[in-house]
Amino acid sequence: MGMHCLLSASSAHRWIHCNKSARLEENFENSTSVFAEEGTYMHELGELRLGRYIGAVKESNYKKKLKAVQLNQFFNSEIEESVEVYVAFAIELIEATRKSCKDPIILLEQRLDFSKYVKSGFGTGDLVIVADGTLEIVDLKGGAGVSVSAECNPQMQLYALGALILFDCLYDIKAVRMSICQPRLNNISTYELSAEELLAWAEDVLKPAAQLAWDGEGEFEPSEYTCKFCRAKATCRARAEKNLEMARFEFRQASLLTKDEITEVLSQADDIAKWCRDIWAWAEAMAIDGEDFEGFKVVSGRSNRAYGDEKSVIKKLTEAGYSDDEIYARNLKGITALEKVLGKKVFSEVLAGLITKPPGKYTMVSDSDKRQAVILNNTAEAEFKEEI
């Protein structure tokens, strides 16, 4: 997927808003994760499938490469189905473009250089379609945690900018369309803006922010979004100072705070909780490596008994005369797993009226949450009235 750069497209939201975080992160190892490796694998499989479709991979080579890919530890039916959703979406875009343009350029995993605006800046476009009038950029997201929107997404806009710089001299590009395909969350998000608007953003917003970030200047702007994947989030002083501002309430009981004070605490409570968890995780890792924190120690956690070799256990029990009913437990599969076995249509027909979905427990979230608010009949407004 390419080498890492200081001002990467994937971290653009962070260094555009929290300029100083880019240089601060250099003090921390840029480690990978199982989720990142799984995402890389999904991109490889998607590239292979689409490469075959557009003729970039010959059939004989495709079969060999597919066999190798299927031996990967991440290959399973769920991953394959997710990639197929992306491939189907990509093919739909390709065919629509071919109808309107005789000779579109179709590129897979294309390196896109936007160093004209961001020093040493580059990224990789999963799918780039260039035609007269329109530039299409598609990004596959393998995550199943948080839904990602293409609207005003700086990572997508950087990819589009790199493609525009590369192909604008060959095609008269007026519109730029960016799509994020996130199969595991049934999320396909598309955002369009004019080439003129994209270039204005690059000149007025991107370029000055990138220069500040490169120089290690500008501001720290800790927030839920800038801190989430920042390598320095556990020990960042700016984040600590922001969260410790809440200490002025001296941890008074909620009933002793005004409604405005409660609202202020609520607006930062989630960030404070995450910050505390990040610090704990960082300190725990350091302690396990030998660092000493006064008042804390490393202990062995509770463990559960486990079979060393299940096949040997089954063999021994069978030889001892125990029946399958005594050895094995039979449980009804979960709804999602059973639906996969039967197929959605058969599942709906056979189990019609037997599947229920009770209302979820009420919970309070911020206004940024996309779920519909519940209309309640009661109100606690009077509880927060201040004495005059």
C-alpha positions as semicolon CSV with decimal commas, in nm:
position;residue;x (nm);y (nm);z (nm)
1;M;0,000;0,000;0,000
2;G;0,302;0,226;-0,022
3;M;0,542;0,387;0,222
4;H;0,436;0,617;0,503
5;C;0,471;0,993;0,471
6;L;0,459;1,259;0,742
7;L;0,149;1,432;0,606
8;S;-0,045;1,132;0,482
9;A;-0,388;1,151;0,325
10;S;-0,533;0,913;0,583
11;S;-0,436;1,146;0,869
12;A;-0,524;1,469;0,683
13;H;-0,817;1,556;0,908
14;R;-0,581;1,548;1,204
15;W;-0,290;1,757;1,073
16;I;-0,517;2,008;0,898
17;H;-0,695;2,088;1,224
18;C;-0,427;1,994;1,480
19;N;-0,117;2,110;1,292
20;K;0,142;2,031;1,559
21;S;0,029;1,669;1,596
22;A;0,219;1,564;1,281
23;R;0,565;1,633;1,423
24;L;0,462;1,518;1,770
25;E;0,369;1,176;1,631
26;E;0,724;1,130;1,502
27;N;0,824;1,053;1,860
28;F;0,611;0,738;1,855
29;E;0,646;0,414;1,661
30;N;0,418;0,385;1,358
31;S;0,299;0,032;1,431
32;T;0,042;-0,167;1,236
33;S;-0,253;-0,374;1,362
34;V;-0,451;-0,682;1,269
35;F;-0,729;-0,456;1,142
36;A;-0,487;-0,266;0,917
37;E;-0,345;-0,592;0,780
38;E;-0,696;-0,721;0,716
39;G;-0,778;-0,399;0,532
40;T;-0,467;-0,435;0,318
41;Y;-0,573;-0,788;0,231
42;M;-0,921;-0,671;0,128
43;H;-0,762;-0,416;-0,105
44;E;-0,541;-0,684;-0,261
45;L;-0,839;-0,909;-0,326
46;G;-1,043;-0,618;-0,465
47;E;-0,760;-0,513;-0,694
48;L;-0,728;-0,870;-0,825
49;R;-1,101;-0,903;-0,895
50;L;-1,123;-0,566;-1,070
51;G;-0,794;-0,624;-1,253
52;R;-0,947;-0,930;-1,411
53;Y;-1,262;-0,740;-1,505
54;I;-1,085;-0,453;-1,684
55;G;-0,833;-0,687;-1,850
56;A;-0,529;-0,579;-1,650
57;V;-0,487;-0,936;-1,518
58;K;-0,496;-1,227;-1,764
59;E;-0,719;-1,523;-1,682
60;S;-0,426;-1,766;-1,639
61;N;-0,249;-1,531;-1,398
62;Y;-0,575;-1,452;-1,220
63;K;-0,633;-1,815;-1,123
64;K;-0,279;-1,851;-0,987
65;K;-0,298;-1,527;-0,792
66;L;-0,646;-1,609;-0,657
67;K;-0,525;-1,941;-0,518
68;A;-0,241;-1,764;-0,342
69;V;-0,474;-1,496;-0,206
70;Q;-0,720;-1,756;-0,077
71;L;-0,445;-1,914;0,133
72;N;-0,408;-1,590;0,327
73;Q;-0,503;-1,606;0,696
74;F;-0,764;-1,332;0,645
75;F;-0,956;-1,512;0,370
76;N;-1,309;-1,612;0,471
77;S;-1,661;-1,592;0,330
78;E;-1,739;-1,266;0,512
79;I;-1,432;-1,092;0,370
80;E;-1,504;-1,229;0,023
81;E;-1,865;-1,109;0,032
82;S;-1,758;-0,763;0,150
83;V;-1,505;-0,729;-0,131
84;E;-1,766;-0,841;-0,384
85;V;-1,989;-0,551;-0,276
86;Y;-1,703;-0,312;-0,351
87;V;-1,628;-0,482;-0,683
88;A;-1,994;-0,467;-0,791
89;F;-2,010;-0,097;-0,704
90;A;-1,686;-0,029;-0,892
91;I;-1,805;-0,218;-1,202
92;E;-2,129;-0,018;-1,202
93;L;-1,929;0,307;-1,208
94;I;-1,693;0,178;-1,477
95;E;-1,979;0,076;-1,707
96;A;-2,165;0,402;-1,653
97;T;-1,849;0,594;-1,747
98;R;-1,790;0,382;-2,058
99;K;-2,135;0,472;-2,184
100;S;-2,059;0,843;-2,167
101;C;-1,691;0,834;-2,270
102;K;-1,526;0,616;-2,535
103;D;-1,178;0,610;-2,385
104;P;-1,186;0,659;-2,007
105;I;-0,874;0,588;-1,802
106;I;-0,934;0,322;-1,536
107;L;-0,664;0,274;-1,274
108;L;-0,637;0,046;-0,972
109;E;-0,426;0,118;-0,663
110;Q;-0,285;0,426;-0,834
111;R;-0,019;0,635;-0,659
112;L;-0,145;0,994;-0,644
113;D;0,100;1,276;-0,580
114;F;-0,030;1,596;-0,422
115;S;0,311;1,734;-0,318
116;K;0,233;2,055;-0,507
117;Y;0,024;2,149;-0,203
118;V;0,154;1,914;0,069
119;K;0,529;1,861;0,098
120;S;0,620;1,502;0,011
121;G;0,248;1,424;0,002
122;F;0,114;1,120;-0,181
123;G;-0,152;0,855;-0,142
124;T;-0,305;0,557;-0,317
125;G;-0,637;0,569;-0,500
126;D;-0,812;0,231;-0,490
127;L;-1,006;0,309;-0,807
128;V;-0,957;0,612;-1,030
129;I;-1,179;0,670;-1,333
130;V;-1,093;0,962;-1,557
131;A;-1,321;1,078;-1,837
132;D;-1,420;1,397;-2,014
133;G;-1,593;1,619;-1,764
134;T;-1,577;1,393;-1,459
135;L;-1,318;1,240;-1,230
136;E;-1,425;0,947;-1,010
137;I;-1,234;0,844;-0,698
138;V;-1,341;0,536;-0,501
139;D;-1,197;0,423;-0,167
140;L;-1,263;0,084;-0,009
141;K;-1,296;0,091;0,370
142;G;-1,278;-0,245;0,546
143;G;-1,373;-0,116;0,891
144;A;-1,684;-0,232;1,073
145;G;-1,669;0,013;1,363
146;V;-1,749;0,366;1,252
147;S;-1,928;0,469;0,934
148;V;-1,712;0,701;0,720
149;S;-1,869;0,974;0,507
150;A;-1,724;1,105;0,179
151;E;-1,872;1,451;0,239
152;C;-1,594;1,709;0,279
153;N;-1,358;1,420;0,358
154;P;-1,000;1,558;0,336
155;Q;-0,849;1,215;0,260
156;M;-1,075;1,175;-0,042
157;Q;-1,016;1,533;-0,151
158;L;-0,640;1,477;-0,141
159;Y;-0,675;1,168;-0,360
160;A;-0,893;1,364;-0,599
161;L;-0,644;1,650;-0,600
162;G;-0,360;1,412;-0,691
163;A;-0,563;1,265;-0,976
164;L;-0,667;1,609;-1,098
165;I;-0,304;1,724;-1,109
166;L;-0,211;1,407;-1,300
167;F;-0,488;1,409;-1,561
168;D;-0,627;1,760;-1,594
169;C;-0,397;1,828;-1,889
170;L;-0,546;1,532;-2,078
171;Y;-0,914;1,570;-1,992
172;D;-1,139;1,869;-1,942
173;I;-1,242;1,781;-1,588
174;K;-1,526;1,990;-1,449
175;A;-1,667;1,772;-1,170
176;V;-1,496;1,554;-0,910
177;R;-1,696;1,271;-0,756
178;M;-1,561;1,086;-0,452
179;S;-1,712;0,766;-0,312
180;I;-1,641;0,560;-0,003
181;C;-1,753;0,197;-0,011
182;Q;-1,770;0,041;0,336
183;P;-1,938;-0,298;0,279
184;R;-1,936;-0,421;0,638
185;L;-2,157;-0,131;0,744
186;N;-2,366;-0,124;0,425
187;N;-2,228;0,225;0,371
188;I;-2,173;0,377;0,028
189;S;-2,120;0,750;0,054
190;T;-2,068;0,982;-0,244
191;Y;-1,977;1,349;-0,250
192;E;-1,930;1,573;-0,552
193;L;-1,776;1,915;-0,600
194;S;-1,639;2,108;-0,895
195;A;-1,273;2,096;-0,992
196;E;-1,266;2,469;-0,927
197;E;-1,394;2,423;-0,571
198;L;-1,138;2,149;-0,506
199;L;-0,850;2,367;-0,622
200;A;-0,976;2,660;-0,413
201;W;-0,983;2,436;-0,103
202;A;-0,631;2,315;-0,183
203;E;-0,498;2,670;-0,211
204;D;-0,690;2,837;0,074
205;V;-0,719;2,561;0,336
206;L;-0,489;2,270;0,257
207;K;-0,167;2,442;0,155
208;P;-0,130;2,677;0,456
209;A;-0,230;2,402;0,704
210;A;0,016;2,157;0,547
211;Q;0,298;2,411;0,570
212;L;0,228;2,472;0,938
213;A;0,216;2,097;1,006
214;W;0,541;2,034;0,818
215;D;0,717;2,312;1,010
216;G;0,580;2,189;1,344
217;E;0,397;2,516;1,392
218;G;0,032;2,616;1,416
219;E;-0,194;2,489;1,690
220;F;-0,288;2,183;1,890
221;E;-0,662;2,118;1,855
222;P;-0,744;1,809;2,062
223;S;-1,089;1,666;1,991
224;E;-1,268;1,335;1,953
225;Y;-1,177;1,320;1,584
226;T;-0,822;1,457;1,585
227;C;-0,712;1,243;1,881
228;K;-0,879;0,914;1,789
229;F;-0,595;0,761;1,586
230;C;-0,313;0,992;1,694
231;R;-0,007;0,801;1,817
232;A;0,060;1,073;2,076
233;K;-0,292;1,076;2,223
234;A;-0,202;0,913;2,556
235;T;0,072;1,158;2,657
236;C;-0,022;1,473;2,460
237;R;-0,009;1,768;2,700
238;A;-0,259;1,975;2,499
239;R;-0,516;1,696;2,529
240;A;-0,443;1,661;2,900
241;E;-0,487;2,033;2,965
242;K;-0,816;2,039;2,778
243;N;-0,957;1,743;2,970
244;L;-0,830;1,862;3,306
245;E;-1,026;2,187;3,263
246;M;-1,318;1,988;3,400
247;A;-1,136;1,971;3,735
248;R;-1,270;2,317;3,816
249;F;-1,603;2,151;3,894
250;E;-1,418;1,969;4,174
251;F;-1,610;1,651;4,096
252;R;-1,924;1,783;4,262
253;Q;-2,237;1,568;4,250
254;A;-2,445;1,619;3,939
255;S;-2,737;1,749;4,148
256;L;-2,518;2,038;4,267
257;L;-2,428;2,157;3,917
258;T;-2,635;2,392;3,703
259;K;-2,789;2,271;3,379
260;D;-2,531;2,470;3,179
261;E;-2,248;2,314;3,378
262;I;-2,394;1,967;3,323
263;T;-2,413;2,037;2,948
264;E;-2,050;2,147;2,943
265;V;-1,937;1,834;3,126
266;L;-2,146;1,611;2,896
267;S;-1,990;1,769;2,588
268;Q;-1,647;1,652;2,703
269;A;-1,727;1,347;2,914
270;D;-1,674;1,095;2,635
271;D;-1,339;1,248;2,539
272;I;-1,226;1,251;2,903
273;A;-1,320;0,885;2,945
274;K;-1,133;0,790;2,627
275;W;-0,834;0,994;2,739
276;C;-0,822;0,811;3,072
277;R;-0,841;0,474;2,894
278;D;-0,563;0,578;2,653
279;I;-0,336;0,685;2,942
280;W;-0,406;0,362;3,130
281;A;-0,332;0,147;2,822
282;W;-0,010;0,337;2,751
283;A;0,111;0,321;3,112
284;E;0,018;-0,048;3,137
285;A;0,224;-0,130;2,827
286;M;0,518;0,069;2,967
287;A;0,488;-0,106;3,306
288;I;0,487;-0,450;3,143
289;D;0,808;-0,343;2,964
290;G;0,966;-0,262;3,301
291;E;0,874;0,102;3,369
292;D;0,788;0,174;3,733
293;F;0,489;0,390;3,831
294;E;0,471;0,460;4,204
295;G;0,160;0,310;4,360
296;F;0,100;0,062;4,076
297;K;0,225;-0,287;3,996
298;V;0,193;-0,552;3,728
299;V;0,010;-0,870;3,826
300;S;-0,105;-1,182;3,647
301;G;-0,471;-1,160;3,551
302;R;-0,733;-1,427;3,604
303;S;-0,714;-1,710;3,353
304;N;-0,956;-1,986;3,262
305;R;-0,884;-2,352;3,205
306;A;-0,854;-2,454;2,840
307;Y;-0,812;-2,777;2,645
308;G;-0,454;-2,816;2,527
309;D;-0,558;-3,027;2,228
310;E;-0,932;-3,065;2,160
311;K;-0,885;-3,356;1,918
312;S;-0,693;-3,555;2,178
313;V;-0,959;-3,477;2,441
314;I;-1,237;-3,602;2,212
315;K;-1,037;-3,915;2,128
316;K;-0,975;-3,999;2,494
317;L;-1,340;-3,945;2,590
318;T;-1,463;-4,155;2,295
319;E;-1,223;-4,436;2,386
320;A;-1,354;-4,417;2,742
321;G;-1,704;-4,490;2,614
322;Y;-1,869;-4,148;2,637
323;S;-2,135;-4,069;2,374
324;D;-2,149;-3,761;2,148
325;D;-2,441;-3,624;2,351
326;E;-2,222;-3,633;2,660
327;I;-1,922;-3,475;2,489
328;Y;-2,079;-3,209;2,267
329;A;-2,321;-2,925;2,338
330;R;-2,582;-2,833;2,075
331;N;-2,698;-2,470;2,060
332;L;-2,919;-2,279;1,822
333;K;-2,707;-2,059;1,599
334;G;-2,734;-1,683;1,634
335;I;-2,972;-1,493;1,403
336;T;-2,700;-1,346;1,181
337;A;-2,518;-1,680;1,146
338;L;-2,840;-1,871;1,073
339;E;-2,949;-1,611;0,817
340;K;-2,619;-1,665;0,632
341;V;-2,678;-2,042;0,622
342;L;-3,040;-2,020;0,502
343;G;-3,013;-1,708;0,289
344;K;-3,218;-1,395;0,362
345;K;-3,519;-1,501;0,152
346;V;-3,557;-1,852;0,299
347;F;-3,482;-1,718;0,647
348;S;-3,765;-1,464;0,618
349;E;-4,010;-1,720;0,479
350;V;-3,941;-2,008;0,719
351;L;-3,912;-1,799;1,035
352;A;-4,180;-1,542;0,954
353;G;-4,326;-1,403;1,275
354;L;-4,066;-1,575;1,495
355;I;-3,804;-1,302;1,493
356;T;-3,859;-1,010;1,727
357;K;-3,666;-0,690;1,779
358;P;-3,748;-0,526;2,111
359;P;-3,679;-0,154;2,150
360;G;-3,329;-0,077;2,265
361;K;-3,255;0,064;2,609
362;Y;-3,271;0,443;2,616
363;T;-2,932;0,609;2,611
364;M;-2,816;0,966;2,573
365;V;-2,579;1,064;2,290
366;S;-2,457;1,388;2,135
367;D;-2,648;1,562;1,856
368;S;-2,384;1,445;1,607
369;D;-2,518;1,088;1,641
370;K;-2,721;0,996;1,331
371;R;-2,992;0,802;1,519
372;Q;-3,339;0,953;1,543
373;A;-3,419;1,114;1,876
374;V;-3,688;0,946;2,090
375;I;-3,987;1,162;2,179
376;L;-4,040;1,138;2,554
377;N;-4,349;1,250;2,746
378;N;-4,172;1,335;3,070
379;T;-3,923;1,612;3,136
380;A;-3,679;1,690;3,414
381;E;-3,652;2,058;3,326
382;A;-3,769;2,166;3,671
383;E;-3,482;1,980;3,836
384;F;-3,232;2,224;3,685
385;K;-3,403;2,554;3,768
386;E;-3,167;2,774;3,958
387;E;-3,273;2,970;4,259
388;I;-3,301;3,342;4,194
